[in-house]
Amino acid sequence: MKALDELTFDNRFARLGDAFSTHVLPEPLDAPRLVVASEAAMALLDLDPAVAQTPVFAELFGGHKLWAEAEPRAMVYSGHQFGGYTPQLGDGRGLLLGEVYNEAGEHWDLHLKGAGMTPYSRMGDGRAVLRSSIREFLASEALHALGIPSSRALCVIGSDTPVWREKQERGAMVLRMAHSHIRFGHFEYFYYTKKPEQQALLAEHVLNLHYPECREQPEPYLAMFREIVERNAELIAKWQAYGFCHGVMNTDNMSILGITFDFGPFAFLDDFDAHFICNHSDHEGRYSFSNQVPIGQWNLSALAQALTPFISVDALKEALGLYLPLYQANYLDLMRRRLGLTTAEDDDQHLVERLLKLMQNSGVDYTLFFRRLGDESAALAVTRLRDDFVDLAGFDAWAEQYKARVARDGDYGEEQRRARMHAVNPLYILRNYLAQNAIAAAESGDYSEVRRLHEVLSKPFEEQAGMEQYAQRPPDWGKHLEISCSS
Ligand code: AMP
Ligand code: MG
């Protein structure tokens, strides 16, 4: 276990130089205080969890203090936002403080979001508000606990610093961790500004640090792109299987590591709705729940375009062709498991599609349906779940098909079925209304609800005593909440 001053830095991205990022110091928050910390994320840095309670922790992550070895940098990038190219985005409010490596030899970027203005702030104030910082913290740690690749969050630091959005709010900072903060938009920036040397340096950097095994391949850059395609196909299959809607899948929010990255007005589905749009400024539904699948491919094509100086167009096209079949295979595999199936049959896709259609038409809670399906034998479970459906004849027909399929799958006991299904079907997810409750309390100075919710979501598959209220469908006020896009 380490104390805070014992972290070991090795700032590899900073060493790429000024074409890639600019040295900027964090702008301190007034009266910084700990809102919430993740012990699991602290453990990745070998940090003693007790240090979160010391004043220096809030000072470090509230922008007041820095390690001597930290080299805070604002990264430059660009990207396609809602389909249109924005030539220069860059980090307008986040600083890469430095890269830390732990005792296992893993490198973690320490990134402070809401750290004040940078040369890339454009019209922005460089700040992040408490509510969006809490949402990013809870979502990153909750996704990780569900087994969905994501950036991590070490802590949220609150403050008295006034920040103007639709109304006056308080500034906060979230300390984000990832093995890399390089986005598709980094490659696009150097491609569209026609800086081939820098682009080659960036590609070498990513290849050496994050895809070293691709070096062994005859065409290392192509192998790396293929790997990025595969990771994204797997990631989006997980989002779709677990009902996660990202909301702002711009290419500047897509990580070259294929992890969930940059949280805005995201949501987990309550009722199943394939057409759900969590971002209320997304009028055309470009980033609706079901569109995440084709948009994943669209974003990979934007990255492919930026890689044309290194890889032939034919090879890029072929690699892009891997996306959809891989997505489908991964998605179907996850959905089979969610249904408690251990074998594969040709008609399984149809079984899943029919179920989702019935759920869509009846507004069935997506998470609780699968959890309850595993509570008891297939025959008993479908009898109990039947009442949630409007089209009873349709559900009965599906239930017959499902029971027959389960019978063909194997003869295992109820106990085994429950354990297997509960291990993949969470009881607790980050419902928007739960986040909203925690945020409302935190905005009035009470951080206990954020901390409790974080705790509950860190073990989403385990039934936790006294936590029944976190495993309920939303109350009326909590359905279809409009989450502000300002952050
Ligand atoms: P996002 O929509 O959060 O992914 O942000 C898109 C870009 O705008 C990123 O480069 C952000 O750093 C930048 N940005 C967002 N909010 C602010 C802000 N309040 N001040 C400065 N830059 C911002
Ligand atoms: Mg972003």
Short mmCIF file of C-alpha atoms and ligand atoms in Angstrom, two decimals:
data_model
loop_
_atom_site.label_atom_id
_atom_site.label_comp_id
_atom_site.label_asym_id
_atom_site.label_seq_id
_atom_site.Cartn_x
_atom_site.Cartn_y
_atom_site.Cartn_z
CA MET A 1 0.00 0.00 0.00
CA LYS A 2 1.26 3.41 -0.96
CA ALA A 3 0.85 6.88 0.44
CA LEU A 4 -0.14 9.63 -1.98
CA ASP A 5 3.41 10.93 -2.37
CA GLU A 6 4.69 7.48 -3.30
CA LEU A 7 3.13 7.24 -6.77
CA THR A 8 5.60 6.56 -9.58
CA PHE A 9 5.21 8.61 -12.75
CA ASP A 10 6.37 7.95 -16.29
CA ASN A 11 4.74 10.52 -18.57
CA ARG A 12 5.04 8.91 -21.97
CA PHE A 13 2.34 10.93 -23.73
CA ALA A 14 3.79 14.23 -22.46
CA ARG A 15 7.13 13.26 -24.00
CA LEU A 16 5.55 13.24 -27.47
CA GLY A 17 5.84 17.01 -27.23
CA ASP A 18 3.97 20.21 -27.89
CA ALA A 19 2.35 19.14 -31.16
CA PHE A 20 0.26 16.70 -29.12
CA SER A 21 -0.55 18.61 -25.97
CA THR A 22 0.06 21.83 -24.11
CA HIS A 23 1.37 22.30 -20.59
CA VAL A 24 -1.41 23.80 -18.44
CA LEU A 25 -1.70 23.99 -14.66
CA PRO A 26 -5.00 23.03 -12.99
CA GLU A 27 -7.06 25.96 -11.74
CA PRO A 28 -7.88 25.17 -8.10
CA LEU A 29 -11.44 24.78 -6.84
CA ASP A 30 -12.59 26.78 -3.81
CA ALA A 31 -12.92 24.74 -0.61
CA PRO A 32 -12.28 21.35 -2.24
CA ARG A 33 -13.82 18.36 -0.45
CA LEU A 34 -14.19 14.68 -1.07
CA VAL A 35 -17.58 13.69 -2.45
CA VAL A 36 -16.81 10.06 -3.17
CA ALA A 37 -13.79 7.85 -3.85
CA SER A 38 -13.51 4.38 -5.35
CA GLU A 39 -11.45 2.00 -3.26
CA ALA A 40 -11.29 -0.37 -6.21
CA ALA A 41 -9.79 2.35 -8.42
CA MET A 42 -7.41 3.39 -5.65
CA ALA A 43 -6.22 -0.21 -5.45
CA LEU A 44 -5.17 0.02 -9.12
CA LEU A 45 -2.64 2.63 -8.01
CA ASP A 46 -1.74 0.56 -4.89
CA LEU A 47 -3.11 3.44 -2.81
CA ASP A 48 -4.09 2.89 0.79
CA PRO A 49 -7.88 3.62 0.87
CA ALA A 50 -7.40 5.67 4.04
CA VAL A 51 -5.61 8.42 2.09
CA ALA A 52 -8.91 9.45 0.49
CA GLN A 53 -9.93 10.89 3.87
CA THR A 54 -6.86 13.12 4.22
CA PRO A 55 -7.07 16.83 3.29
CA VAL A 56 -4.20 16.46 0.82
CA PHE A 57 -6.30 14.05 -1.29
CA ALA A 58 -8.96 16.71 -1.94
CA GLU A 59 -6.20 19.28 -2.52
CA LEU A 60 -4.46 17.11 -5.12
CA PHE A 61 -7.60 16.22 -7.02
CA GLY A 62 -9.17 19.65 -6.53
CA GLY A 63 -6.29 21.32 -8.39
CA HIS A 64 -4.42 22.85 -5.42
CA LYS A 65 -1.37 20.64 -5.32
CA LEU A 66 0.65 18.60 -7.76
CA TRP A 67 3.27 15.93 -7.52
CA ALA A 68 6.69 17.18 -8.63
CA GLU A 69 6.76 14.43 -11.30
CA ALA A 70 3.30 15.24 -12.70
CA GLU A 71 3.34 17.05 -16.05
CA PRO A 72 -0.21 18.34 -16.58
CA ARG A 73 -1.05 18.56 -20.27
CA ALA A 74 -4.17 19.45 -22.26
CA MET A 75 -4.38 17.09 -25.23
CA VAL A 76 -5.36 18.28 -28.70
CA TYR A 77 -7.75 16.26 -30.86
CA SER A 78 -10.66 16.76 -33.23
CA GLY A 79 -13.56 14.57 -34.29
CA HIS A 80 -16.88 14.05 -35.96
CA GLN A 81 -19.69 15.40 -33.81
CA PHE A 82 -23.18 14.24 -34.84
CA GLY A 83 -21.74 13.32 -38.23
CA GLY A 84 -20.01 16.65 -38.96
CA TYR A 85 -16.30 17.23 -38.69
CA THR A 86 -15.07 19.70 -36.03
CA PRO A 87 -11.48 20.62 -36.91
CA GLN A 88 -10.20 21.33 -33.43
CA LEU A 89 -11.67 20.16 -30.19
CA GLY A 90 -8.97 19.14 -27.86
CA ASP A 91 -9.44 18.92 -24.24
CA GLY A 92 -11.16 22.09 -23.22
CA ARG A 93 -11.43 21.22 -19.57
CA GLY A 94 -9.47 18.07 -18.81
CA LEU A 95 -5.80 17.66 -18.03
CA LEU A 96 -3.72 14.56 -18.30
CA LEU A 97 -1.82 14.97 -15.03
CA GLY A 98 0.59 12.20 -15.85
CA GLU A 99 0.96 8.45 -16.20
CA VAL A 100 1.42 6.40 -13.09
CA TYR A 101 2.54 2.81 -13.02
CA ASN A 102 1.59 0.39 -10.31
CA GLU A 103 3.41 -2.51 -8.72
CA ALA A 104 1.98 -4.89 -11.31
CA GLY A 105 3.65 -2.70 -13.96
CA GLU A 106 0.37 -1.35 -15.37
CA HIS A 107 0.28 2.25 -16.57
CA TRP A 108 -2.68 4.41 -15.67
CA ASP A 109 -3.37 7.89 -17.02
CA LEU A 110 -4.48 10.25 -14.28
CA HIS A 111 -6.85 12.68 -15.95
CA LEU A 112 -8.47 15.55 -14.10
CA LYS A 113 -11.74 16.66 -15.67
CA GLY A 114 -13.04 20.15 -14.87
CA ALA A 115 -9.54 21.47 -14.16
CA GLY A 116 -10.05 24.92 -15.74
CA MET A 117 -9.42 26.60 -19.07
CA THR A 118 -6.95 25.33 -21.65
CA PRO A 119 -5.94 26.61 -25.10
CA TYR A 120 -8.73 24.35 -26.44
CA SER A 121 -11.55 25.67 -24.25
CA ARG A 122 -13.14 27.67 -27.10
CA MET A 123 -16.18 29.38 -25.51
CA GLY A 124 -16.20 27.10 -22.48
CA ASP A 125 -15.18 27.86 -18.90
CA GLY A 126 -13.04 24.74 -18.47
CA ARG A 127 -15.21 23.55 -15.60
CA ALA A 128 -17.44 20.58 -14.89
CA VAL A 129 -20.41 20.71 -12.53
CA LEU A 130 -21.04 18.43 -9.57
CA ARG A 131 -23.98 16.54 -11.13
CA SER A 132 -22.12 15.53 -14.31
CA SER A 133 -19.01 14.60 -12.34
CA ILE A 134 -21.05 12.34 -10.07
CA ARG A 135 -22.72 10.75 -13.09
CA GLU A 136 -19.38 10.04 -14.75
CA PHE A 137 -17.97 8.59 -11.53
CA LEU A 138 -20.95 6.31 -10.88
CA ALA A 139 -21.22 5.16 -14.49
CA SER A 140 -17.55 4.30 -14.97
CA GLU A 141 -17.36 2.28 -11.81
CA ALA A 142 -20.77 0.64 -12.37
CA LEU A 143 -19.91 -0.40 -15.95
CA HIS A 144 -16.65 -1.87 -14.77
CA ALA A 145 -18.47 -3.87 -12.10
CA LEU A 146 -20.83 -5.22 -14.77
CA GLY A 147 -17.83 -6.43 -16.75
CA ILE A 148 -18.19 -3.74 -19.43
CA PRO A 149 -14.86 -2.13 -20.38
CA SER A 150 -14.79 1.49 -19.26
CA SER A 151 -12.51 4.26 -18.13
CA ARG A 152 -12.38 4.24 -14.33
CA ALA A 153 -12.94 6.97 -11.78
CA LEU A 154 -10.85 7.50 -8.68
CA CYS A 155 -12.86 10.26 -7.01
CA VAL A 156 -15.08 13.29 -7.27
CA ILE A 157 -14.03 16.47 -5.52
CA GLY A 158 -16.75 19.04 -4.82
CA SER A 159 -16.29 22.74 -4.13
CA ASP A 160 -17.78 26.18 -3.56
CA THR A 161 -16.65 27.43 -6.97
CA PRO A 162 -19.67 28.86 -8.79
CA VAL A 163 -20.21 27.57 -12.33
CA TRP A 164 -22.90 28.85 -14.69
CA ARG A 165 -24.94 26.43 -16.75
CA GLU A 166 -28.72 26.82 -17.11
CA LYS A 167 -28.47 28.14 -13.58
CA GLN A 168 -25.69 28.66 -11.06
CA GLU A 169 -24.16 25.39 -9.91
CA ARG A 170 -20.99 24.27 -8.15
CA GLY A 171 -17.81 23.17 -9.85
CA ALA A 172 -16.34 19.73 -9.28
CA MET A 173 -13.53 17.60 -10.62
CA VAL A 174 -13.49 13.93 -11.43
CA LEU A 175 -10.23 12.05 -11.55
CA ARG A 176 -10.51 9.65 -14.46
CA MET A 177 -8.19 6.73 -15.08
CA ALA A 178 -7.54 4.74 -18.25
CA HIS A 179 -4.56 3.02 -19.83
CA SER A 180 -4.82 5.68 -22.52
CA HIS A 181 -6.81 8.82 -23.21
CA ILE A 182 -6.18 8.64 -26.95
CA ARG A 183 -9.38 8.87 -28.98
CA PHE A 184 -10.27 8.24 -32.62
CA GLY A 185 -10.26 12.05 -32.82
CA HIS A 186 -6.53 12.21 -32.12
CA PHE A 187 -5.82 10.39 -35.37
CA GLU A 188 -8.37 12.51 -37.20
CA TYR A 189 -6.73 15.71 -35.99
CA PHE A 190 -3.32 14.91 -37.47
CA TYR A 191 -4.86 13.48 -40.64
CA TYR A 192 -7.03 16.51 -41.41
CA THR A 193 -4.38 19.06 -40.42
CA LYS A 194 -2.00 17.17 -42.77
CA LYS A 195 0.74 16.47 -40.27
CA PRO A 196 1.97 13.06 -41.41
CA GLU A 197 5.10 12.98 -39.21
CA GLN A 198 3.14 13.64 -36.05
CA GLN A 199 0.48 11.20 -37.12
CA ALA A 200 3.13 8.51 -37.60
CA LEU A 201 4.56 9.31 -34.17
CA LEU A 202 1.11 8.93 -32.64
CA ALA A 203 0.53 5.62 -34.43
CA GLU A 204 3.92 4.32 -33.23
CA HIS A 205 3.10 5.43 -29.70
CA VAL A 206 -0.23 3.59 -29.67
CA LEU A 207 1.23 0.51 -31.31
CA ASN A 208 4.19 0.26 -28.94
CA LEU A 209 2.31 0.95 -25.73
CA HIS A 210 -1.10 -0.55 -26.31
CA TYR A 211 -0.87 -3.08 -29.13
CA PRO A 212 2.70 -4.44 -28.89
CA GLU A 213 1.59 -7.91 -30.04
CA CYS A 214 0.63 -6.38 -33.42
CA ARG A 215 4.32 -5.68 -34.03
CA GLU A 216 4.71 -9.41 -34.76
CA GLN A 217 2.23 -9.18 -37.64
CA PRO A 218 3.31 -8.56 -41.28
CA GLU A 219 1.35 -5.28 -41.28
CA PRO A 220 1.41 -3.98 -37.70
CA TYR A 221 -0.83 -0.95 -38.30
CA LEU A 222 -3.43 -3.05 -40.02
CA ALA A 223 -3.30 -5.61 -37.21
CA MET A 224 -3.79 -2.77 -34.73
CA PHE A 225 -6.78 -1.39 -36.61
CA ARG A 226 -8.30 -4.86 -36.76
CA GLU A 227 -7.86 -5.18 -33.02
CA ILE A 228 -9.57 -1.80 -32.49
CA VAL A 229 -12.47 -2.98 -34.67
CA GLU A 230 -12.76 -6.17 -32.64
CA ARG A 231 -12.65 -4.44 -29.29
CA ASN A 232 -15.33 -1.97 -30.34
CA ALA A 233 -17.57 -4.73 -31.67
CA GLU A 234 -17.25 -6.51 -28.32
CA LEU A 235 -17.84 -3.32 -26.36
CA ILE A 236 -20.98 -2.35 -28.23
CA ALA A 237 -22.32 -5.91 -27.95
CA LYS A 238 -22.04 -5.48 -24.17
CA TRP A 239 -23.78 -2.11 -24.22
CA GLN A 240 -26.65 -3.57 -26.22
CA ALA A 241 -26.92 -6.72 -24.12
CA TYR A 242 -27.03 -4.73 -20.88
CA GLY A 243 -29.13 -1.79 -22.08
CA PHE A 244 -26.49 0.94 -21.89
CA CYS A 245 -27.09 3.99 -24.05
CA HIS A 246 -23.99 6.21 -24.39
CA GLY A 247 -25.79 9.18 -25.90
CA VAL A 248 -22.86 11.04 -27.51
CA MET A 249 -20.97 8.63 -29.72
CA ASN A 250 -18.94 11.33 -31.44
CA THR A 251 -15.54 10.13 -32.65
CA ASP A 252 -13.82 12.29 -30.02
CA ASN A 253 -15.59 10.17 -27.41
CA MET A 254 -14.38 6.85 -28.84
CA SER A 255 -11.32 5.34 -27.19
CA ILE A 256 -8.61 3.59 -29.20
CA LEU A 257 -8.72 0.94 -26.47
CA GLY A 258 -12.38 0.08 -27.09
CA ILE A 259 -13.52 1.14 -23.63
CA THR A 260 -16.59 3.20 -22.69
CA PHE A 261 -15.34 6.76 -22.60
CA ASP A 262 -16.58 10.31 -21.93
CA PHE A 263 -19.92 10.18 -20.24
CA GLY A 264 -22.62 12.72 -21.03
CA PRO A 265 -26.38 12.21 -20.92
CA PHE A 266 -25.96 8.40 -20.92
CA ALA A 267 -28.67 6.09 -19.54
CA PHE A 268 -29.36 2.48 -18.78
CA LEU A 269 -32.72 1.38 -20.15
CA ASP A 270 -35.46 1.02 -17.57
CA ASP A 271 -38.26 -0.32 -19.79
CA PHE A 272 -36.89 -1.99 -22.89
CA ASP A 273 -37.06 0.44 -25.79
CA ALA A 274 -34.96 -0.13 -28.90
CA HIS A 275 -35.63 3.44 -30.06
CA PHE A 276 -34.69 5.10 -26.79
CA ILE A 277 -32.81 8.42 -27.12
CA CYS A 278 -31.13 9.48 -23.90
CA ASN A 279 -29.67 12.71 -25.30
CA HIS A 280 -32.55 15.16 -25.67
CA SER A 281 -30.56 17.39 -28.01
CA ASP A 282 -30.24 14.40 -30.38
CA HIS A 283 -33.39 15.28 -32.32
CA GLU A 284 -32.86 12.78 -35.09
CA GLY A 285 -31.97 9.90 -32.83
CA ARG A 286 -28.54 9.46 -34.37
CA TYR A 287 -27.36 7.97 -31.08
CA SER A 288 -30.55 6.12 -30.15
CA PHE A 289 -30.11 2.78 -28.40
CA SER A 290 -30.41 0.57 -31.47
CA ASN A 291 -28.41 2.96 -33.64
CA GLN A 292 -25.36 2.45 -31.46
CA VAL A 293 -24.56 -0.65 -33.50
CA PRO A 294 -24.30 1.01 -36.96
CA ILE A 295 -22.80 4.14 -35.41
CA GLY A 296 -19.99 2.02 -33.95
CA GLN A 297 -19.16 1.02 -37.49
CA TRP A 298 -19.53 4.57 -38.79
CA ASN A 299 -17.05 5.76 -36.18
CA LEU A 300 -14.61 3.01 -37.09
CA SER A 301 -14.86 4.10 -40.73
CA ALA A 302 -13.98 7.65 -39.67
CA LEU A 303 -10.91 6.24 -37.93
CA ALA A 304 -10.14 4.13 -41.00
CA GLN A 305 -10.20 7.27 -43.16
CA ALA A 306 -7.63 8.86 -40.87
CA LEU A 307 -5.43 5.76 -41.19
CA THR A 308 -5.34 5.79 -45.01
CA PRO A 309 -1.77 7.18 -44.99
CA PHE A 310 -0.63 3.92 -43.36
CA ILE A 311 -2.98 1.20 -44.58
CA SER A 312 -4.45 0.44 -48.01
CA VAL A 313 -8.12 1.23 -48.48
CA ASP A 314 -8.89 -2.37 -49.43
CA ALA A 315 -7.30 -3.70 -46.26
CA LEU A 316 -9.15 -1.13 -44.16
CA LYS A 317 -12.45 -2.09 -45.78
CA GLU A 318 -11.80 -5.73 -45.13
CA ALA A 319 -11.04 -5.04 -41.46
CA LEU A 320 -14.21 -2.94 -41.15
CA GLY A 321 -16.12 -5.92 -42.50
CA LEU A 322 -15.23 -7.81 -39.33
CA TYR A 323 -17.30 -5.48 -37.20
CA LEU A 324 -20.87 -6.58 -37.79
CA PRO A 325 -20.43 -10.37 -37.70
CA LEU A 326 -18.28 -10.04 -34.61
CA TYR A 327 -20.79 -7.75 -32.96
CA GLN A 328 -23.60 -10.19 -33.73
CA ALA A 329 -21.71 -13.21 -32.43
CA ASN A 330 -20.79 -11.45 -29.19
CA TYR A 331 -24.26 -10.05 -28.67
CA LEU A 332 -25.95 -13.38 -29.25
CA ASP A 333 -23.52 -15.11 -26.93
CA LEU A 334 -24.31 -12.62 -24.14
CA MET A 335 -28.04 -12.84 -24.70
CA ARG A 336 -27.95 -16.63 -24.63
CA ARG A 337 -26.25 -16.43 -21.28
CA ARG A 338 -28.77 -13.90 -20.03
CA LEU A 339 -31.47 -16.43 -20.98
CA GLY A 340 -29.64 -19.13 -19.05
CA LEU A 341 -28.61 -21.10 -22.13
CA THR A 342 -25.29 -22.88 -22.29
CA THR A 343 -25.43 -24.23 -25.84
CA ALA A 344 -26.04 -22.57 -29.20
CA GLU A 345 -28.86 -23.30 -31.63
CA ASP A 346 -29.58 -21.70 -34.99
CA ASP A 347 -32.91 -20.27 -33.92
CA ASP A 348 -31.59 -18.50 -30.79
CA GLN A 349 -31.38 -15.13 -32.49
CA HIS A 350 -35.06 -15.42 -33.34
CA LEU A 351 -35.85 -16.33 -29.72
CA VAL A 352 -34.08 -13.18 -28.51
CA GLU A 353 -35.69 -10.95 -31.13
CA ARG A 354 -39.17 -12.18 -30.35
CA LEU A 355 -38.67 -11.56 -26.66
CA LEU A 356 -37.39 -8.02 -27.21
CA LYS A 357 -40.31 -7.21 -29.43
CA LEU A 358 -42.74 -8.37 -26.76
CA MET A 359 -40.86 -6.38 -24.12
CA GLN A 360 -40.87 -3.29 -26.34
CA ASN A 361 -44.62 -3.44 -26.80
CA SER A 362 -45.34 -3.94 -23.11
CA GLY A 363 -42.78 -1.61 -21.51
CA VAL A 364 -41.16 -4.41 -19.52
CA ASP A 365 -38.25 -3.56 -17.23
CA TYR A 366 -35.20 -4.80 -19.10
CA THR A 367 -32.96 -5.55 -16.11
CA LEU A 368 -35.53 -7.04 -13.76
CA PHE A 369 -37.00 -9.32 -16.41
CA PHE A 370 -33.76 -11.25 -16.82
CA ARG A 371 -33.03 -11.29 -13.12
CA ARG A 372 -36.47 -12.75 -12.35
CA LEU A 373 -36.21 -15.22 -15.18
CA GLY A 374 -33.30 -16.78 -13.29
CA ASP A 375 -34.99 -16.75 -9.88
CA GLU A 376 -36.67 -20.12 -10.42
CA SER A 377 -37.22 -22.84 -12.98
CA ALA A 378 -38.06 -21.67 -16.50
CA ALA A 379 -41.65 -22.93 -16.18
CA LEU A 380 -42.32 -21.10 -12.90
CA ALA A 381 -40.49 -17.95 -13.95
CA VAL A 382 -42.43 -17.44 -17.17
CA THR A 383 -45.72 -17.99 -15.34
CA ARG A 384 -44.84 -15.26 -12.88
CA LEU A 385 -43.47 -12.85 -15.52
CA ARG A 386 -46.47 -13.28 -17.79
CA ASP A 387 -48.46 -10.51 -16.06
CA ASP A 388 -45.96 -7.88 -17.20
CA PHE A 389 -46.92 -8.41 -20.84
CA VAL A 390 -49.82 -6.90 -22.72
CA ASP A 391 -49.80 -9.39 -25.58
CA LEU A 392 -50.49 -12.49 -23.47
CA ALA A 393 -50.94 -14.82 -26.42
CA GLY A 394 -47.65 -13.60 -27.87
CA PHE A 395 -45.87 -14.09 -24.58
CA ASP A 396 -47.36 -17.56 -24.07
CA ALA A 397 -46.12 -18.62 -27.48
CA TRP A 398 -42.66 -17.28 -26.67
CA ALA A 399 -42.70 -18.97 -23.25
CA GLU A 400 -43.47 -22.35 -24.82
CA GLN A 401 -40.60 -21.92 -27.25
CA TYR A 402 -38.30 -20.84 -24.42
CA LYS A 403 -39.23 -23.74 -22.11
CA ALA A 404 -38.64 -26.23 -24.92
CA ARG A 405 -35.30 -24.58 -25.68
CA VAL A 406 -34.28 -24.71 -22.01
CA ALA A 407 -35.24 -28.39 -21.86
CA ARG A 408 -33.03 -29.13 -24.89
CA ASP A 409 -30.19 -27.12 -23.36
CA GLY A 410 -29.57 -29.61 -20.59
CA ASP A 411 -30.86 -31.17 -17.46
CA TYR A 412 -29.51 -29.07 -14.65
CA GLY A 413 -31.08 -28.22 -11.33
CA GLU A 414 -32.84 -25.02 -10.40
CA GLU A 415 -30.06 -24.02 -8.03
CA GLN A 416 -27.46 -24.28 -10.74
CA ARG A 417 -29.64 -22.36 -13.17
CA ARG A 418 -30.16 -19.56 -10.67
CA ALA A 419 -26.45 -19.24 -9.83
CA ARG A 420 -25.46 -19.21 -13.48
CA MET A 421 -28.11 -16.68 -14.50
CA HIS A 422 -27.65 -14.38 -11.51
CA ALA A 423 -23.94 -14.21 -12.31
CA VAL A 424 -24.74 -12.51 -15.63
CA ASN A 425 -28.04 -10.74 -14.86
CA PRO A 426 -27.53 -7.79 -12.51
CA LEU A 427 -30.05 -6.91 -9.85
CA TYR A 428 -28.77 -3.34 -9.55
CA ILE A 429 -28.05 -0.95 -12.41
CA LEU A 430 -27.44 2.79 -12.48
CA ARG A 431 -30.96 3.93 -13.19
CA ASN A 432 -31.24 7.61 -14.01
CA TYR A 433 -33.58 8.27 -11.13
CA LEU A 434 -31.19 6.68 -8.63
CA ALA A 435 -28.37 8.91 -9.89
CA GLN A 436 -30.76 11.86 -9.69
CA ASN A 437 -31.61 11.16 -6.03
CA ALA A 438 -27.95 10.92 -5.13
CA ILE A 439 -27.15 14.12 -7.02
CA ALA A 440 -29.96 16.07 -5.34
CA ALA A 441 -28.64 15.07 -1.91
CA ALA A 442 -25.04 15.87 -2.89
CA GLU A 443 -26.05 19.29 -4.20
CA SER A 444 -27.35 20.08 -0.72
CA GLY A 445 -24.12 18.86 0.85
CA ASP A 446 -25.05 15.28 1.77
CA TYR A 447 -22.74 12.84 0.01
CA SER A 448 -23.96 9.70 1.78
CA GLU A 449 -26.37 8.69 -0.99
CA VAL A 450 -23.72 8.93 -3.73
CA ARG A 451 -21.44 6.77 -1.62
CA ARG A 452 -24.15 4.20 -0.86
CA LEU A 453 -25.21 3.97 -4.50
CA HIS A 454 -21.59 3.52 -5.57
CA GLU A 455 -21.24 0.71 -3.00
CA VAL A 456 -24.40 -1.06 -4.18
CA LEU A 457 -23.40 -0.79 -7.85
CA SER A 458 -19.95 -2.16 -7.18
CA LYS A 459 -21.58 -5.60 -6.61
CA PRO A 460 -24.43 -5.54 -9.13
CA PHE A 461 -24.94 -9.30 -9.31
CA GLU A 462 -25.05 -9.89 -5.55
CA GLU A 463 -28.27 -9.46 -3.63
CA GLN A 464 -27.43 -7.02 -0.80
CA ALA A 465 -29.37 -7.00 2.45
CA GLY A 466 -31.44 -3.87 3.06
CA MET A 467 -30.86 -2.52 -0.48
CA GLU A 468 -34.21 -3.55 -2.01
CA GLN A 469 -35.00 0.08 -2.90
CA TYR A 470 -32.15 0.07 -5.42
CA ALA A 471 -33.61 -2.88 -7.31
CA GLN A 472 -36.98 -1.37 -8.15
CA ARG A 473 -38.51 0.01 -11.30
CA PRO A 474 -38.45 3.83 -11.31
CA PRO A 475 -41.30 5.71 -9.63
CA ASP A 476 -43.45 7.81 -11.98
CA TRP A 477 -41.34 10.94 -11.55
CA GLY A 478 -38.22 8.94 -12.38
CA LYS A 479 -39.37 7.60 -15.72
CA HIS A 480 -38.13 9.39 -18.83
CA LEU A 481 -36.13 11.99 -16.91
CA GLU A 482 -34.60 14.62 -19.17
CA ILE A 483 -30.96 14.74 -18.29
CA SER A 484 -29.40 18.11 -19.03
CA CYS A 485 -26.80 17.93 -21.76
CA SER A 486 -24.81 20.71 -20.15
CA SER A 487 -22.07 19.38 -17.98
P1 AMP B 1 -17.95 16.51 -24.61
O1 AMP B 1 -19.22 16.81 -25.30
O2 AMP B 1 -18.01 16.56 -23.11
O3 AMP B 1 -17.29 15.28 -25.11
O4 AMP B 1 -16.97 17.72 -24.98
C1 AMP B 1 -16.56 18.04 -26.28
C2 AMP B 1 -15.38 18.97 -26.21
O5 AMP B 1 -15.75 20.20 -25.63
C3 AMP B 1 -14.22 18.42 -25.37
O6 AMP B 1 -13.01 18.70 -25.99
C4 AMP B 1 -14.36 19.15 -24.07
O7 AMP B 1 -13.14 19.31 -23.41
C5 AMP B 1 -14.93 20.48 -24.50
N1 AMP B 1 -15.74 21.06 -23.41
C6 AMP B 1 -16.89 20.58 -22.90
N2 AMP B 1 -17.34 21.37 -21.90
C7 AMP B 1 -16.43 22.36 -21.76
C8 AMP B 1 -16.30 23.49 -20.90
N3 AMP B 1 -17.21 23.76 -19.95
N4 AMP B 1 -15.23 24.28 -21.06
C9 AMP B 1 -14.32 24.04 -22.01
N5 AMP B 1 -14.37 23.00 -22.85
C10 AMP B 1 -15.40 22.16 -22.74
MG MG B 2 -15.76 14.28 -25.05
#
